[in-house]
DNA sequence: ACTAAACTGTTGACATATCATCTATTGGTT
DNA sequence: AACCAATAGATGATATGTCAACAGTTTAGT
């Protein structure tokens, strides 16, 4: 079967991402965390608890409605809490709890270790080269998505 | 803040894959197809209708149980049909219908065109370089997944 | 100041995914 | 032949994701 290199690139990218996500599920499972929940912890940690659900959905690039249930479950687990957003009665300010911060620290350590494992067979030059190229394709994909969405 | 090049690589890979999947959702939507359903059509097309649900799940790297609902919906849409597997009363042989084959042809044309769009800013050398590196990381991720799954 | 538009979060319908568990078969060992 | 482990597919619980529609708030334009 003759395969166009561009098609191969797209297939390889999605395929590698799937493998990474499947492995990360195993990494996070001992902590009772999903990939999506780890991302929320990560983003909140980086942002110093200043985020509304809308900002979370923008950063994580998922629908607003998705954040509702995600934060519901994480709040029930006492890893985050919703507080009223000062000056806007529509919105919440989502904050890590001390438990959430502790969990992030542990899960992140395991995550960093796992990343070292999955990149051990790559040279620094390869890592940098791929890291430079992929965002170019990502931007094109995003532009295409917006264009097709607007054409509805 | 992400600074380690290896972490950046993983983030960029997953992020690019997400952008590709979101764009492909737009590409397939006019056909009433999801990404997962397109993949089923693609695999069946390549395999000349010789696949059981187990083989589909192995190729697509998803759980067996996932295939049940996927094929249920696609059979209801009359794109595929289940036939008894000769010599094994537990299994089915899943086949494309003429409608399914026609749909695959149209959706694939749109898909190929979309891929040309998202890779237009990359040089052939970049495309080949990334396509060579990503499978190495994918194999490491898969090995890690298996190792962690076995450790339960 | 008022109205219309835009925005935030929630809800419900649905698709996709995992996982554990079930039934029915198949196949290998003794 | 009889038994028992492995396999194929289905099912139900749960999580994540989209999308459309809604209520309540905020903001912009006149």
mmCIF file of N, CA, C and O in Angstrom, chain B residues 2-99:
data_model
loop_
_atom_site.group_PDB
_atom_site.id
_atom_site.type_symbol
_atom_site.label_atom_id
_atom_site.label_comp_id
_atom_site.label_asym_id
_atom_site.label_seq_id
_atom_site.Cartn_x
_atom_site.Cartn_y
_atom_site.Cartn_z
ATOM 1 N N UNK B 2 6.147 24.922 31.406
ATOM 2 C CA UNK B 2 6.792 23.770 30.765
ATOM 3 C C UNK B 2 8.141 24.180 30.213
ATOM 4 O O UNK B 2 8.227 25.050 29.359
ATOM 5 N N UNK B 3 9.213 23.566 30.685
ATOM 6 C CA UNK B 3 10.528 23.937 30.172
ATOM 7 C C UNK B 3 11.335 22.749 29.665
ATOM 8 O O UNK B 3 12.086 22.895 28.711
ATOM 9 N N UNK B 4 11.184 21.602 30.315
ATOM 10 C CA UNK B 4 11.894 20.406 29.881
ATOM 11 C C UNK B 4 11.491 20.066 28.446
ATOM 12 O O UNK B 4 10.312 19.915 28.138
ATOM 13 N N UNK B 5 12.472 19.922 27.525
ATOM 14 C CA UNK B 5 12.146 19.626 26.129
ATOM 15 C C UNK B 5 11.326 18.345 25.958
ATOM 16 O O UNK B 5 10.457 18.281 25.088
ATOM 17 N N UNK B 6 11.585 17.335 26.799
ATOM 18 C CA UNK B 6 10.838 16.083 26.668
ATOM 19 C C UNK B 6 9.363 16.293 27.016
ATOM 20 O O UNK B 6 8.464 15.767 26.352
ATOM 21 N N UNK B 7 9.116 17.074 28.060
ATOM 22 C CA UNK B 7 7.729 17.373 28.430
ATOM 23 C C UNK B 7 7.050 18.160 27.319
ATOM 24 O O UNK B 7 5.913 17.884 26.934
ATOM 25 N N UNK B 8 7.795 19.121 26.788
ATOM 26 C CA UNK B 8 7.250 19.917 25.704
ATOM 27 C C UNK B 8 6.869 19.029 24.515
ATOM 28 O O UNK B 8 5.824 19.228 23.888
ATOM 29 N N UNK B 9 7.719 18.067 24.217
ATOM 30 C CA UNK B 9 7.431 17.157 23.107
ATOM 31 C C UNK B 9 6.119 16.419 23.324
ATOM 32 O O UNK B 9 5.267 16.350 22.431
ATOM 33 N N UNK B 10 5.947 15.873 24.522
ATOM 34 C CA UNK B 10 4.723 15.122 24.816
ATOM 35 C C UNK B 10 3.510 16.034 24.733
ATOM 36 O O UNK B 10 2.491 15.694 24.115
ATOM 37 N N UNK B 11 3.627 17.217 25.337
ATOM 38 C CA UNK B 11 2.504 18.169 25.298
ATOM 39 C C UNK B 11 2.180 18.548 23.858
ATOM 40 O O UNK B 11 1.018 18.566 23.449
ATOM 41 N N UNK B 12 3.215 18.816 23.071
ATOM 42 C CA UNK B 12 2.991 19.209 21.678
ATOM 43 C C UNK B 12 2.346 18.086 20.874
ATOM 44 O O UNK B 12 1.509 18.333 20.003
ATOM 45 N N UNK B 13 2.741 16.863 21.153
ATOM 46 C CA UNK B 13 2.180 15.725 20.421
ATOM 47 C C UNK B 13 0.697 15.567 20.717
ATOM 48 O O UNK B 13 -0.128 15.458 19.808
ATOM 49 N N UNK B 14 0.357 15.576 21.998
ATOM 50 C CA UNK B 14 -1.044 15.417 22.374
ATOM 51 C C UNK B 14 -1.861 16.606 21.873
ATOM 52 O O UNK B 14 -2.985 16.445 21.379
ATOM 53 N N UNK B 15 -1.273 17.769 21.961
ATOM 54 C CA UNK B 15 -1.965 18.983 21.553
ATOM 55 C C UNK B 15 -2.222 19.006 20.044
ATOM 56 O O UNK B 15 -3.321 19.349 19.589
ATOM 57 N N UNK B 16 -1.215 18.614 19.276
ATOM 58 C CA UNK B 16 -1.381 18.554 17.822
ATOM 59 C C UNK B 16 -2.434 17.517 17.455
ATOM 60 O O UNK B 16 -3.288 17.766 16.597
ATOM 61 N N UNK B 17 -2.396 16.384 18.124
ATOM 62 C CA UNK B 17 -3.376 15.341 17.858
ATOM 63 C C UNK B 17 -4.794 15.837 18.147
ATOM 64 O O UNK B 17 -5.714 15.603 17.373
ATOM 65 N N UNK B 18 -4.957 16.546 19.243
ATOM 66 C CA UNK B 18 -6.275 17.095 19.568
ATOM 67 C C UNK B 18 -6.758 18.061 18.493
ATOM 68 O O UNK B 18 -7.924 18.024 18.105
ATOM 69 N N UNK B 19 -5.866 18.906 18.032
ATOM 70 C CA UNK B 19 -6.250 19.859 16.987
ATOM 71 C C UNK B 19 -6.645 19.115 15.710
ATOM 72 O O UNK B 19 -7.622 19.475 15.047
ATOM 73 N N UNK B 20 -5.887 18.070 15.385
ATOM 74 C CA UNK B 20 -6.210 17.274 14.196
ATOM 75 C C UNK B 20 -7.580 16.610 14.348
ATOM 76 O O UNK B 20 -8.385 16.598 13.410
ATOM 77 N N UNK B 21 -7.859 16.085 15.538
ATOM 78 C CA UNK B 21 -9.125 15.397 15.746
ATOM 79 C C UNK B 21 -10.296 16.371 15.716
ATOM 80 O O UNK B 21 -11.358 16.058 15.189
ATOM 81 N N UNK B 22 -10.088 17.561 16.265
ATOM 82 C CA UNK B 22 -11.167 18.561 16.217
ATOM 83 C C UNK B 22 -11.441 18.995 14.788
ATOM 84 O O UNK B 22 -12.589 19.179 14.391
ATOM 85 N N UNK B 23 -10.372 19.160 14.009
ATOM 86 C CA UNK B 23 -10.567 19.538 12.604
ATOM 87 C C UNK B 23 -11.246 18.403 11.840
ATOM 88 O O UNK B 23 -12.152 18.646 11.038
ATOM 89 N N UNK B 24 -10.838 17.170 12.116
ATOM 90 C CA UNK B 24 -11.422 16.048 11.374
ATOM 91 C C UNK B 24 -12.902 15.893 11.713
ATOM 92 O O UNK B 24 -13.695 15.460 10.885
ATOM 93 N N UNK B 25 -13.280 16.275 12.932
ATOM 94 C CA UNK B 25 -14.702 16.233 13.275
ATOM 95 C C UNK B 25 -15.496 17.123 12.318
ATOM 96 O O UNK B 25 -16.563 16.742 11.844
ATOM 97 N N UNK B 26 -14.940 18.289 12.022
ATOM 98 C CA UNK B 26 -15.606 19.208 11.087
ATOM 99 C C UNK B 26 -15.628 18.641 9.682
ATOM 100 O O UNK B 26 -16.573 18.829 8.932
ATOM 101 N N UNK B 27 -14.532 17.971 9.321
ATOM 102 C CA UNK B 27 -14.450 17.411 7.973
ATOM 103 C C UNK B 27 -15.501 16.316 7.787
ATOM 104 O O UNK B 27 -16.163 16.234 6.749
ATOM 105 N N UNK B 28 -15.685 15.479 8.827
ATOM 106 C CA UNK B 28 -16.566 14.324 8.680
ATOM 107 C C UNK B 28 -18.033 14.656 8.925
ATOM 108 O O UNK B 28 -18.924 13.929 8.515
ATOM 109 N N UNK B 29 -18.262 15.746 9.631
ATOM 110 C CA UNK B 29 -19.625 16.084 10.030
ATOM 111 C C UNK B 29 -20.604 16.137 8.860
ATOM 112 O O UNK B 29 -21.725 15.611 8.972
ATOM 113 N N UNK B 30 -20.252 16.761 7.729
ATOM 114 C CA UNK B 30 -21.220 16.798 6.625
ATOM 115 C C UNK B 30 -21.648 15.417 6.141
ATOM 116 O O UNK B 30 -22.689 15.272 5.525
ATOM 117 N N UNK B 31 -20.843 14.402 6.448
ATOM 118 C CA UNK B 31 -21.176 13.045 6.026
ATOM 119 C C UNK B 31 -21.940 12.283 7.117
ATOM 120 O O UNK B 31 -22.277 11.110 6.945
ATOM 121 N N UNK B 32 -22.172 12.929 8.247
ATOM 122 C CA UNK B 32 -22.844 12.255 9.348
ATOM 123 C C UNK B 32 -21.948 11.229 10.022
ATOM 124 O O UNK B 32 -22.428 10.325 10.691
ATOM 125 N N UNK B 33 -20.645 11.373 9.829
ATOM 126 C CA UNK B 33 -19.665 10.413 10.338
ATOM 127 C C UNK B 33 -18.893 10.983 11.519
ATOM 128 O O UNK B 33 -18.597 12.176 11.550
ATOM 129 N N UNK B 34 -18.544 10.134 12.463
ATOM 130 C CA UNK B 34 -17.586 10.503 13.508
ATOM 131 C C UNK B 34 -16.208 10.000 13.095
ATOM 132 O O UNK B 34 -16.082 9.160 12.194
ATOM 133 N N UNK B 35 -15.195 10.500 13.771
ATOM 134 C CA UNK B 35 -13.829 10.024 13.542
ATOM 135 C C UNK B 35 -13.736 8.512 13.735
ATOM 136 O O UNK B 35 -13.161 7.799 12.913
ATOM 137 N N UNK B 36 -14.330 8.018 14.826
ATOM 138 C CA UNK B 36 -14.254 6.583 15.120
ATOM 139 C C UNK B 36 -14.924 5.774 14.011
ATOM 140 O O UNK B 36 -14.419 4.717 13.610
ATOM 141 N N UNK B 37 -16.043 6.283 13.520
ATOM 142 C CA UNK B 37 -16.757 5.565 12.462
ATOM 143 C C UNK B 37 -15.975 5.597 11.156
ATOM 144 O O UNK B 37 -15.932 4.602 10.427
ATOM 145 N N UNK B 38 -15.342 6.735 10.877
ATOM 146 C CA UNK B 38 -14.500 6.802 9.674
ATOM 147 C C UNK B 38 -13.374 5.782 9.756
ATOM 148 O O UNK B 38 -13.058 5.109 8.772
ATOM 149 N N UNK B 39 -12.786 5.665 10.925
ATOM 150 C CA UNK B 39 -11.701 4.704 11.096
ATOM 151 C C UNK B 39 -12.170 3.279 10.829
ATOM 152 O O UNK B 39 -11.443 2.486 10.230
ATOM 153 N N UNK B 40 -13.385 2.961 11.267
ATOM 154 C CA UNK B 40 -13.936 1.633 10.997
ATOM 155 C C UNK B 40 -14.093 1.423 9.495
ATOM 156 O O UNK B 40 -13.678 0.389 8.946
ATOM 157 N N UNK B 41 -14.658 2.405 8.815
ATOM 158 C CA UNK B 41 -14.815 2.300 7.358
ATOM 159 C C UNK B 41 -13.456 2.093 6.699
ATOM 160 O O UNK B 41 -13.288 1.226 5.833
ATOM 161 N N UNK B 42 -12.486 2.888 7.140
ATOM 162 C CA UNK B 42 -11.135 2.840 6.570
ATOM 163 C C UNK B 42 -10.522 1.439 6.729
ATOM 164 O O UNK B 42 -10.005 0.852 5.768
ATOM 165 N N UNK B 43 -10.606 0.926 7.931
ATOM 166 C CA UNK B 43 -9.997 -0.375 8.216
ATOM 167 C C UNK B 43 -10.701 -1.487 7.444
ATOM 168 O O UNK B 43 -10.061 -2.371 6.879
ATOM 169 N N UNK B 44 -12.022 -1.421 7.389
ATOM 170 C CA UNK B 44 -12.763 -2.437 6.638
ATOM 171 C C UNK B 44 -12.437 -2.357 5.152
ATOM 172 O O UNK B 44 -12.280 -3.378 4.477
ATOM 173 N N UNK B 45 -12.335 -1.156 4.648
ATOM 174 C CA UNK B 45 -11.978 -0.940 3.240
ATOM 175 C C UNK B 45 -10.628 -1.574 2.919
ATOM 176 O O UNK B 45 -10.486 -2.302 1.950
ATOM 177 N N UNK B 46 -9.653 -1.325 3.811
ATOM 178 C CA UNK B 46 -8.315 -1.873 3.595
ATOM 179 C C UNK B 46 -8.285 -3.388 3.718
ATOM 180 O O UNK B 46 -7.445 -4.049 3.117
ATOM 181 N N UNK B 47 -9.196 -3.925 4.540
ATOM 182 C CA UNK B 47 -9.109 -5.354 4.868
ATOM 183 C C UNK B 47 -10.021 -6.205 4.002
ATOM 184 O O UNK B 47 -10.048 -7.418 4.141
ATOM 185 N N UNK B 48 -10.782 -5.569 3.108
ATOM 186 C CA UNK B 48 -11.665 -6.332 2.238
ATOM 187 C C UNK B 48 -12.676 -7.170 3.020
ATOM 188 O O UNK B 48 -12.937 -8.316 2.689
ATOM 189 N N UNK B 49 -13.226 -6.562 4.085
ATOM 190 C CA UNK B 49 -14.367 -7.143 4.799
ATOM 191 C C UNK B 49 -14.073 -8.455 5.507
ATOM 192 O O UNK B 49 -14.970 -9.242 5.755
ATOM 193 N N UNK B 50 -12.837 -8.691 5.848
ATOM 194 C CA UNK B 50 -12.527 -9.985 6.444
ATOM 195 C C UNK B 50 -12.445 -9.931 7.965
ATOM 196 O O UNK B 50 -11.921 -10.842 8.574
ATOM 197 N N UNK B 51 -12.954 -8.870 8.606
ATOM 198 C CA UNK B 51 -12.627 -8.650 10.010
ATOM 199 C C UNK B 51 -13.747 -9.009 10.988
ATOM 200 O O UNK B 51 -14.914 -8.709 10.760
ATOM 201 N N UNK B 52 -13.337 -9.636 12.086
ATOM 202 C CA UNK B 52 -14.249 -9.826 13.217
ATOM 203 C C UNK B 52 -14.191 -8.584 14.088
ATOM 204 O O UNK B 52 -13.331 -7.714 13.909
ATOM 205 N N UNK B 53 -15.096 -8.481 15.049
ATOM 206 C CA UNK B 53 -15.081 -7.328 15.947
ATOM 207 C C UNK B 53 -13.797 -7.318 16.781
ATOM 208 O O UNK B 53 -13.242 -6.264 17.063
ATOM 209 N N UNK B 54 -13.340 -8.492 17.147
ATOM 210 C CA UNK B 54 -12.092 -8.600 17.891
ATOM 211 C C UNK B 54 -10.927 -8.046 17.061
ATOM 212 O O UNK B 54 -10.096 -7.289 17.559
ATOM 213 N N UNK B 55 -10.877 -8.384 15.788
ATOM 214 C CA UNK B 55 -9.801 -7.890 14.942
ATOM 215 C C UNK B 55 -9.904 -6.373 14.797
ATOM 216 O O UNK B 55 -8.891 -5.662 14.824
ATOM 217 N N UNK B 56 -11.125 -5.864 14.655
ATOM 218 C CA UNK B 56 -11.319 -4.409 14.600
ATOM 219 C C UNK B 56 -10.768 -3.750 15.855
ATOM 220 O O UNK B 56 -10.062 -2.741 15.795
ATOM 221 N N UNK B 57 -11.094 -4.309 17.015
ATOM 222 C CA UNK B 57 -10.649 -3.694 18.274
ATOM 223 C C UNK B 57 -9.133 -3.762 18.402
ATOM 224 O O UNK B 57 -8.508 -2.853 18.947
ATOM 225 N N UNK B 58 -8.518 -4.840 17.880
ATOM 226 C CA UNK B 58 -7.056 -4.938 17.920
ATOM 227 C C UNK B 58 -6.410 -3.887 17.015
ATOM 228 O O UNK B 58 -5.430 -3.244 17.389
ATOM 229 N N UNK B 59 -6.970 -3.713 15.831
ATOM 230 C CA UNK B 59 -6.385 -2.769 14.872
ATOM 231 C C UNK B 59 -6.586 -1.329 15.340
ATOM 232 O O UNK B 59 -5.679 -0.499 15.264
ATOM 233 N N UNK B 60 -7.782 -1.037 15.831
ATOM 234 C CA UNK B 60 -8.088 0.337 16.256
ATOM 235 C C UNK B 60 -7.567 0.626 17.662
ATOM 236 O O UNK B 60 -7.599 1.760 18.130
ATOM 237 N N UNK B 61 -7.077 -0.409 18.333
ATOM 238 C CA UNK B 61 -6.557 -0.284 19.703
ATOM 239 C C UNK B 61 -7.587 0.341 20.624
ATOM 240 O O UNK B 61 -7.346 1.338 21.295
ATOM 241 N N UNK B 62 -8.762 -0.247 20.618
ATOM 242 C CA UNK B 62 -9.799 0.129 21.596
ATOM 243 C C UNK B 62 -10.350 -1.149 22.206
ATOM 244 O O UNK B 62 -10.110 -2.253 21.690
ATOM 245 N N UNK B 63 -11.067 -1.004 23.305
ATOM 246 C CA UNK B 63 -11.620 -2.167 23.990
ATOM 247 C C UNK B 63 -12.654 -2.869 23.103
ATOM 248 O O UNK B 63 -13.355 -2.235 22.326
ATOM 249 N N UNK B 64 -12.726 -4.196 23.248
ATOM 250 C CA UNK B 64 -13.734 -4.968 22.505
ATOM 251 C C UNK B 64 -15.132 -4.395 22.703
ATOM 252 O O UNK B 64 -15.918 -4.288 21.761
ATOM 253 N N UNK B 65 -15.432 -4.017 23.930
ATOM 254 C CA UNK B 65 -16.791 -3.574 24.246
ATOM 255 C C UNK B 65 -17.172 -2.317 23.489
ATOM 256 O O UNK B 65 -18.346 -2.040 23.252
ATOM 257 N N UNK B 66 -16.169 -1.567 23.112
ATOM 258 C CA UNK B 66 -16.396 -0.338 22.378
ATOM 259 C C UNK B 66 -16.947 -0.610 20.982
ATOM 260 O O UNK B 66 -17.782 0.120 20.459
ATOM 261 N N UNK B 67 -16.446 -1.679 20.397
ATOM 262 C CA UNK B 67 -16.827 -2.029 19.021
ATOM 263 C C UNK B 67 -18.314 -2.380 18.932
ATOM 264 O O UNK B 67 -18.972 -2.063 17.934
ATOM 265 N N UNK B 68 -18.819 -3.004 19.979
ATOM 266 C CA UNK B 68 -20.227 -3.411 19.956
ATOM 267 C C UNK B 68 -21.141 -2.238 19.590
ATOM 268 O O UNK B 68 -21.905 -2.304 18.629
ATOM 269 N N UNK B 69 -21.039 -1.151 20.353
ATOM 270 C CA UNK B 69 -21.902 -0.002 20.116
ATOM 271 C C UNK B 69 -21.606 0.697 18.805
ATOM 272 O O UNK B 69 -22.524 1.158 18.113
ATOM 273 N N UNK B 70 -20.324 0.744 18.480
ATOM 274 C CA UNK B 70 -19.910 1.403 17.236
ATOM 275 C C UNK B 70 -20.539 0.688 16.035
ATOM 276 O O UNK B 70 -21.157 1.320 15.167
ATOM 277 N N UNK B 71 -20.412 -0.629 16.016
ATOM 278 C CA UNK B 71 -20.982 -1.399 14.900
ATOM 279 C C UNK B 71 -22.512 -1.380 14.959
ATOM 280 O O UNK B 71 -23.185 -1.326 13.923
ATOM 281 N N UNK B 72 -23.076 -1.386 16.180
ATOM 282 C CA UNK B 72 -24.539 -1.254 16.301
ATOM 283 C C UNK B 72 -25.027 -0.023 15.542
ATOM 284 O O UNK B 72 -25.955 -0.097 14.728
ATOM 285 N N UNK B 73 -24.389 1.122 15.831
ATOM 286 C CA UNK B 73 -24.855 2.379 15.219
ATOM 287 C C UNK B 73 -24.592 2.393 13.715
ATOM 288 O O UNK B 73 -25.413 2.878 12.932
ATOM 289 N N UNK B 74 -23.451 1.837 13.326
ATOM 290 C CA UNK B 74 -23.124 1.864 11.895
ATOM 291 C C UNK B 74 -23.974 0.872 11.114
ATOM 292 O O UNK B 74 -24.257 1.073 9.931
ATOM 293 N N UNK B 75 -24.398 -0.185 11.795
ATOM 294 C CA UNK B 75 -25.279 -1.149 11.137
ATOM 295 C C UNK B 75 -26.668 -0.543 10.971
ATOM 296 O O UNK B 75 -27.324 -0.727 9.946
ATOM 297 N N UNK B 76 -27.082 0.227 11.990
ATOM 298 C CA UNK B 76 -28.381 0.897 11.904
ATOM 299 C C UNK B 76 -28.383 1.913 10.762
ATOM 300 O O UNK B 76 -29.413 2.123 10.112
ATOM 301 N N UNK B 77 -27.227 2.526 10.519
ATOM 302 C CA UNK B 77 -27.111 3.479 9.412
ATOM 303 C C UNK B 77 -26.900 2.753 8.084
ATOM 304 O O UNK B 77 -26.810 3.388 7.035
ATOM 305 N N UNK B 78 -26.799 1.416 8.140
ATOM 306 C CA UNK B 78 -26.662 0.587 6.932
ATOM 307 C C UNK B 78 -25.339 0.810 6.204
ATOM 308 O O UNK B 78 -25.272 0.694 4.982
ATOM 309 N N UNK B 79 -24.294 1.150 6.958
ATOM 310 C CA UNK B 79 -22.969 1.306 6.355
ATOM 311 C C UNK B 79 -22.162 0.015 6.458
ATOM 312 O O UNK B 79 -21.242 -0.217 5.689
ATOM 313 N N UNK B 80 -22.471 -0.797 7.473
ATOM 314 C CA UNK B 80 -21.824 -2.099 7.622
ATOM 315 C C UNK B 80 -22.898 -3.121 7.961
ATOM 316 O O UNK B 80 -24.022 -2.759 8.324
ATOM 317 N N UNK B 81 -22.551 -4.401 7.828
ATOM 318 C CA UNK B 81 -23.467 -5.431 8.332
ATOM 319 C C UNK B 81 -22.681 -6.565 8.994
ATOM 320 O O UNK B 81 -21.529 -6.832 8.637
ATOM 321 N N UNK B 82 -23.332 -7.148 10.006
ATOM 322 C CA UNK B 82 -22.744 -8.302 10.682
ATOM 323 C C UNK B 82 -23.198 -9.566 9.970
ATOM 324 O O UNK B 82 -24.385 -9.722 9.701
ATOM 325 N N UNK B 83 -22.250 -10.473 9.738
ATOM 326 C CA UNK B 83 -22.593 -11.774 9.197
ATOM 327 C C UNK B 83 -21.939 -12.825 10.068
ATOM 328 O O UNK B 83 -20.898 -12.560 10.672
ATOM 329 N N UNK B 84 -22.542 -13.993 10.160
ATOM 330 C CA UNK B 84 -21.937 -15.022 11.008
ATOM 331 C C UNK B 84 -20.541 -15.381 10.491
ATOM 332 O O UNK B 84 -20.325 -15.450 9.285
ATOM 333 N N UNK B 85 -19.616 -15.567 11.418
ATOM 334 C CA UNK B 85 -18.261 -15.953 11.024
ATOM 335 C C UNK B 85 -18.264 -17.441 10.748
ATOM 336 O O UNK B 85 -18.657 -18.225 11.621
ATOM 337 N N UNK B 86 -17.841 -17.836 9.571
ATOM 338 C CA UNK B 86 -17.831 -19.267 9.257
ATOM 339 C C UNK B 86 -16.897 -20.022 10.202
ATOM 340 O O UNK B 86 -15.749 -19.638 10.375
ATOM 341 N N UNK B 87 -17.439 -21.032 10.866
ATOM 342 C CA UNK B 87 -16.587 -21.862 11.702
ATOM 343 C C UNK B 87 -16.400 -21.373 13.124
ATOM 344 O O UNK B 87 -15.637 -21.968 13.882
ATOM 345 N N UNK B 88 -17.070 -20.272 13.511
ATOM 346 C CA UNK B 88 -16.983 -19.820 14.905
ATOM 347 C C UNK B 88 -18.282 -19.112 15.281
ATOM 348 O O UNK B 88 -18.510 -17.970 14.897
ATOM 349 N N UNK B 89 -19.122 -19.814 16.028
ATOM 350 C CA UNK B 89 -20.441 -19.258 16.321
ATOM 351 C C UNK B 89 -20.419 -18.152 17.355
ATOM 352 O O UNK B 89 -21.438 -17.561 17.673
ATOM 353 N N UNK B 90 -19.215 -17.876 17.940
ATOM 354 C CA UNK B 90 -19.133 -16.743 18.866
ATOM 355 C C UNK B 90 -18.969 -15.433 18.123
ATOM 356 O O UNK B 90 -19.361 -14.379 18.604
ATOM 357 N N UNK B 91 -18.379 -15.495 16.932
ATOM 358 C CA UNK B 91 -17.886 -14.279 16.268
ATOM 359 C C UNK B 91 -18.748 -13.845 15.093
ATOM 360 O O UNK B 91 -19.578 -14.602 14.589
ATOM 361 N N UNK B 92 -18.562 -12.582 14.698
ATOM 362 C CA UNK B 92 -19.166 -12.056 13.486
ATOM 363 C C UNK B 92 -18.079 -11.756 12.468
ATOM 364 O O UNK B 92 -16.915 -11.557 12.815
ATOM 365 N N UNK B 93 -18.499 -11.671 11.231
ATOM 366 C CA UNK B 93 -17.653 -11.123 10.194
ATOM 367 C C UNK B 93 -18.323 -9.805 9.802
ATOM 368 O O UNK B 93 -19.489 -9.774 9.416
ATOM 369 N N UNK B 94 -17.606 -8.686 10.001
ATOM 370 C CA UNK B 94 -18.183 -7.371 9.740
ATOM 371 C C UNK B 94 -17.803 -6.945 8.331
ATOM 372 O O UNK B 94 -16.631 -6.986 7.956
ATOM 373 N N UNK B 95 -18.806 -6.539 7.555
ATOM 374 C CA UNK B 95 -18.575 -6.189 6.155
ATOM 375 C C UNK B 95 -19.140 -4.815 5.840
ATOM 376 O O UNK B 95 -20.166 -4.410 6.393
ATOM 377 N N UNK B 96 -18.474 -4.082 4.979
ATOM 378 C CA UNK B 96 -19.014 -2.849 4.424
ATOM 379 C C UNK B 96 -20.206 -3.173 3.528
ATOM 380 O O UNK B 96 -20.184 -4.145 2.793
ATOM 381 N N UNK B 97 -21.222 -2.340 3.555
ATOM 382 C CA UNK B 97 -22.279 -2.403 2.546
ATOM 383 C C UNK B 97 -21.861 -1.529 1.369
ATOM 384 O O UNK B 97 -20.920 -0.740 1.488
ATOM 385 N N UNK B 98 -22.542 -1.639 0.244
ATOM 386 C CA UNK B 98 -22.251 -0.717 -0.863
ATOM 387 C C UNK B 98 -22.370 0.739 -0.429
ATOM 388 O O UNK B 98 -21.525 1.569 -0.787
ATOM 389 N N UNK B 99 -23.389 1.052 0.386
ATOM 390 C CA UNK B 99 -23.522 2.413 0.925
ATOM 391 C C UNK B 99 -22.295 2.816 1.727
ATOM 392 O O UNK B 99 -21.810 3.937 1.623
#
